[in-house]
């Protein structure tokens, strides 16, 4: 049933239209005043025409989930009547907050302004004119209110009548089929005829029937009322229906006439042309089907062709064929039922090829590395290698070089093992049945045999590395070819993009001319047509109905595929070995991957060098377990060191990088050699010093030759000359650059030991710093030990000397001077072999030189001290009396002559003169002190004459000694100077 809340169904007269129009105009002219919502709920009124009257009241439907002010409740009597208070308070907050609540004045907020009537003055001024206009409009709009009240009265009457009908009849799901609904509408009690209640039940049934009839009448009256309200709209709809039927009839006639005309046009103008197009399309479809069948036949032959290519190891061709077939299946032959399993079969076949290529590459690496190591570095089957590498790159198997690396390790082990077996089999002294292990057999070799074995291993390793380098260079060249091809492909694509951009401009012009209805030949002259436009026009002028190719002219490439795989370009590239390969464009490898792979291959060459060095180190360590290398003499170790240095340089030249393992092992062995070398010579020097009696030794000719070689600028041990030189007699002195050096045997051997240190540095440059330290230690040891034995008189207990004579002291000083002479030469020798950052180590020689000079000075002071004590002893008993010369001066001259005799042949003349000048100064000091004690002055008296005679005797004897005749003794200093 229609509700009375909908829009008014009563037809409105013209007056009412005018009335509403006037009201709308008033509304447009004046802005309505929006009143604030009332805080108290309002009862709904019967004014259904103005729904805004209830807009501000709470709604049970819309507001049942939202709390509003209408939910607030308070029991004011309970709040105001607090029995705990003595008297009624005006404030009821103590009910909730307790008796301790203190009513205090609330401080006004600083954020809220004080509102007064002046704040509403402007609002009142604006709203007063509007209120007056509103009141005037209310007086004008009285008829509308009357109409609304009439309409409302009618609606209320209808609503009251409908309320008499039970609500069950108004339910949407009302159905008498439901037993509950049926029992509620027609109770069974009204139809019971049992007992004496028949008359009463009949009356009840009649009453029920009348009641239902009354309900029916009410509903019918309301329906009739609603129909009467909408009668005008009903008749208007019926009239519109008749007019619509007329329009449809005319339209149907026009459509029928148009169809007849179109049918005639179709028969006359279109049917023949369409038949020609249909036949042409059919013909083209037949050609495409024929090409498709040929393509299917070609694809069907893929597997046999792949098997044939694999039988000849053409992995790249097989992979290209599989990739092309896969692309054809995905693009040209997609959805063909007979090929539904071919794609998966080709994938499995591709995986099989991957395994075959890896196995083939492993076999190739094994054959290449294990072939006889002859003096050739030819690549084994270069074409096969290049094909395998291209195939592996195509399948992105970028770790294939690891297989080659594993084979290198195994081959390096086998090389050493085979060399040891071959060498052991040629040595009769080694019984292989008794000594089973190869390491034990190798340890039974002497140095020449083991050295030849090591030399053979190094030569094999050198050939081995050259062969690996050649193979890896071929692999890297293939990688660089692919990288270069990628670069060329990108350049070509950039060029094509530029050309396509130019052609798109021409295509746009041609499309515009065609759209305008012009022919290309009309728009351009014969000479004005651009090349790109001419090609485009020739392609577009080709009729789609023309025969692309006859059944006999369909070529094999055309029936292969039209996809991008059939259009792949291949370029021919030649490897460094002269092998020509076709590189396809479908190698989807980035430049970064290719560069990384090339670096890994280069790193593999470095690893090969490291492998050879590591295996050599293990070979050396196996032989050095029993201290074999430490027991080598200098010549043997130098020979071994040179061999290892040569191998290290060869590997660095081949591989381009230094490997430190073998060099480190050599350095370790060199350090052990240096320690043993130094300890042996230091022990030898110690034994020589402990047995040295500090007497002048004869100089054999070989030592003179050794010194002469050093004088020529060569610090090296001279080779032994023929036996004829053994007839040369030993010399008394050692001649060094024209000077005579009287030495002891220990110093001669020390010079030879020093030269051995220097020559060892030349032979093994890596031990220069260690040798410098050890040599410095040796020189310091000689200086300190000789000082203990001579100056410290240690030789008295060690050797059994009775006393340390002046001759011993002078000889020791001369030996030290000889060593000092060679220290600058040794320093220059080491300086030439040190790095600039190691020059600070040369300060050791400066310290040693200073220590030796100090030692020499101490010996000179010791000689002077000996004579000084003698002077003190003799001159303290001197008396000035006859005869002249006195016994004291004769004794002094005798001791001076012995001193001169002891040192003159040992020390140079200059040193002898300087020494005697110092002795003379000591003599003058003691004599002066004694004369002062005896009160003898230079007054020309008898005592003065006696002293002068003794001094003259002393001066004559001293100057008569060899080499001292030119000394300025200045004997006048013995007298006290007169003041």
mmCIF file of N, CA, C and O in Angstrom, residues 688-716:
data_model
loop_
_atom_site.group_PDB
_atom_site.id
_atom_site.type_symbol
_atom_site.label_atom_id
_atom_site.label_comp_id
_atom_site.label_asym_id
_atom_site.label_seq_id
_atom_site.Cartn_x
_atom_site.Cartn_y
_atom_site.Cartn_z
ATOM 1 N N UNK A 688 138.861 -20.399 17.088
ATOM 2 C CA UNK A 688 140.133 -19.811 16.644
ATOM 3 C C UNK A 688 140.648 -18.805 17.662
ATOM 4 O O UNK A 688 141.858 -18.764 17.973
ATOM 5 N N UNK A 689 139.752 -17.979 18.183
ATOM 6 C CA UNK A 689 140.181 -16.979 19.155
ATOM 7 C C UNK A 689 140.643 -17.642 20.461
ATOM 8 O O UNK A 689 141.600 -17.180 21.103
ATOM 9 N N UNK A 690 139.945 -18.707 20.845
ATOM 10 C CA UNK A 690 140.347 -19.376 22.091
ATOM 11 C C UNK A 690 141.714 -20.060 21.970
ATOM 12 O O UNK A 690 142.384 -20.286 22.988
ATOM 13 N N UNK A 691 142.113 -20.402 20.754
ATOM 14 C CA UNK A 691 143.404 -21.063 20.538
ATOM 15 C C UNK A 691 144.480 -20.118 19.995
ATOM 16 O O UNK A 691 145.589 -20.555 19.687
ATOM 17 N N UNK A 692 144.117 -18.874 19.822
ATOM 18 C CA UNK A 692 145.059 -17.903 19.251
ATOM 19 C C UNK A 692 146.067 -17.466 20.330
ATOM 20 O O UNK A 692 145.694 -17.051 21.433
ATOM 21 N N UNK A 693 147.384 -17.533 19.969
ATOM 22 C CA UNK A 693 148.459 -17.139 20.886
ATOM 23 C C UNK A 693 148.935 -15.716 20.611
ATOM 24 O O UNK A 693 149.896 -15.251 21.222
ATOM 25 N N UNK A 694 148.290 -15.030 19.677
ATOM 26 C CA UNK A 694 148.539 -13.632 19.353
ATOM 27 C C UNK A 694 150.000 -13.400 18.994
ATOM 28 O O UNK A 694 150.672 -12.511 19.527
ATOM 29 N N UNK A 695 150.453 -14.266 18.070
ATOM 30 C CA UNK A 695 151.767 -14.093 17.459
ATOM 31 C C UNK A 695 151.582 -13.875 15.973
ATOM 32 O O UNK A 695 150.615 -14.347 15.373
ATOM 33 N N UNK A 696 152.528 -13.146 15.390
ATOM 34 C CA UNK A 696 152.415 -12.855 13.966
ATOM 35 C C UNK A 696 152.470 -14.147 13.174
ATOM 36 O O UNK A 696 153.330 -15.002 13.383
ATOM 37 N N UNK A 697 151.522 -14.274 12.232
ATOM 38 C CA UNK A 697 151.433 -15.483 11.416
ATOM 39 C C UNK A 697 151.851 -15.173 9.997
ATOM 40 O O UNK A 697 151.768 -14.023 9.522
ATOM 41 N N UNK A 698 152.348 -16.194 9.320
ATOM 42 C CA UNK A 698 152.689 -16.042 7.915
ATOM 43 C C UNK A 698 151.406 -16.013 7.085
ATOM 44 O O UNK A 698 150.402 -16.635 7.434
ATOM 45 N N UNK A 699 151.491 -15.304 5.980
ATOM 46 C CA UNK A 699 150.324 -15.102 5.117
ATOM 47 C C UNK A 699 150.457 -16.007 3.909
ATOM 48 O O UNK A 699 151.348 -15.786 3.061
ATOM 49 N N UNK A 700 149.615 -17.048 3.802
ATOM 50 C CA UNK A 700 149.682 -17.900 2.606
ATOM 51 C C UNK A 700 149.322 -17.115 1.357
ATOM 52 O O UNK A 700 148.651 -16.067 1.399
ATOM 53 N N UNK A 701 149.753 -17.632 0.230
ATOM 54 C CA UNK A 701 149.531 -16.935 -1.042
ATOM 55 C C UNK A 701 148.048 -16.824 -1.378
ATOM 56 O O UNK A 701 147.603 -15.828 -1.974
ATOM 57 N N UNK A 702 147.259 -17.828 -0.989
ATOM 58 C CA UNK A 702 145.830 -17.779 -1.337
ATOM 59 C C UNK A 702 145.139 -16.635 -0.605
ATOM 60 O O UNK A 702 144.213 -16.005 -1.160
ATOM 61 N N UNK A 703 145.589 -16.316 0.607
ATOM 62 C CA UNK A 703 144.978 -15.189 1.319
ATOM 63 C C UNK A 703 145.380 -13.866 0.689
ATOM 64 O O UNK A 703 144.586 -12.921 0.652
ATOM 65 N N UNK A 704 146.623 -13.818 0.197
ATOM 66 C CA UNK A 704 147.043 -12.606 -0.505
ATOM 67 C C UNK A 704 146.232 -12.426 -1.787
ATOM 68 O O UNK A 704 145.824 -11.311 -2.129
ATOM 69 N N UNK A 705 145.998 -13.526 -2.481
ATOM 70 C CA UNK A 705 145.160 -13.445 -3.683
ATOM 71 C C UNK A 705 143.737 -13.015 -3.327
ATOM 72 O O UNK A 705 143.094 -12.251 -4.071
ATOM 73 N N UNK A 706 143.256 -13.504 -2.203
ATOM 74 C CA UNK A 706 141.911 -13.124 -1.765
ATOM 75 C C UNK A 706 141.824 -11.629 -1.510
ATOM 76 O O UNK A 706 140.883 -10.944 -1.937
ATOM 77 N N UNK A 707 142.855 -11.082 -0.833
ATOM 78 C CA UNK A 707 142.877 -9.646 -0.565
ATOM 79 C C UNK A 707 143.042 -8.857 -1.854
ATOM 80 O O UNK A 707 142.426 -7.795 -2.044
ATOM 81 N N UNK A 708 143.844 -9.365 -2.751
ATOM 82 C CA UNK A 708 144.037 -8.662 -4.019
ATOM 83 C C UNK A 708 142.743 -8.602 -4.817
ATOM 84 O O UNK A 708 142.461 -7.599 -5.490
ATOM 85 N N UNK A 709 141.923 -9.668 -4.775
ATOM 86 C CA UNK A 709 140.648 -9.653 -5.508
ATOM 87 C C UNK A 709 139.703 -8.607 -4.928
ATOM 88 O O UNK A 709 138.954 -7.948 -5.668
ATOM 89 N N UNK A 710 139.769 -8.440 -3.625
ATOM 90 C CA UNK A 710 138.929 -7.400 -3.018
ATOM 91 C C UNK A 710 139.421 -6.026 -3.424
ATOM 92 O O UNK A 710 138.642 -5.098 -3.653
ATOM 93 N N UNK A 711 140.713 -5.874 -3.537
ATOM 94 C CA UNK A 711 141.271 -4.578 -3.944
ATOM 95 C C UNK A 711 140.847 -4.217 -5.351
ATOM 96 O O UNK A 711 140.750 -3.035 -5.701
ATOM 97 N N UNK A 712 140.576 -5.225 -6.186
ATOM 98 C CA UNK A 712 140.128 -4.961 -7.549
ATOM 99 C C UNK A 712 138.654 -4.587 -7.620
ATOM 100 O O UNK A 712 138.124 -4.355 -8.716
ATOM 101 N N UNK A 713 137.974 -4.521 -6.494
ATOM 102 C CA UNK A 713 136.559 -4.141 -6.483
ATOM 103 C C UNK A 713 135.607 -5.308 -6.505
ATOM 104 O O UNK A 713 134.384 -5.106 -6.563
ATOM 105 N N UNK A 714 136.092 -6.531 -6.462
ATOM 106 C CA UNK A 714 135.255 -7.729 -6.491
ATOM 107 C C UNK A 714 135.318 -8.401 -5.133
ATOM 108 O O UNK A 714 136.370 -8.892 -4.730
ATOM 109 N N UNK A 715 134.213 -8.394 -4.443
ATOM 110 C CA UNK A 715 134.158 -9.094 -3.153
ATOM 111 C C UNK A 715 133.619 -10.485 -3.425
ATOM 112 O O UNK A 715 132.413 -10.735 -3.457
ATOM 113 N N UNK A 716 134.512 -11.387 -3.680
ATOM 114 C CA UNK A 716 134.113 -12.772 -3.957
ATOM 115 C C UNK A 716 135.307 -13.670 -3.663
ATOM 116 O O UNK A 716 136.463 -13.240 -3.683
#
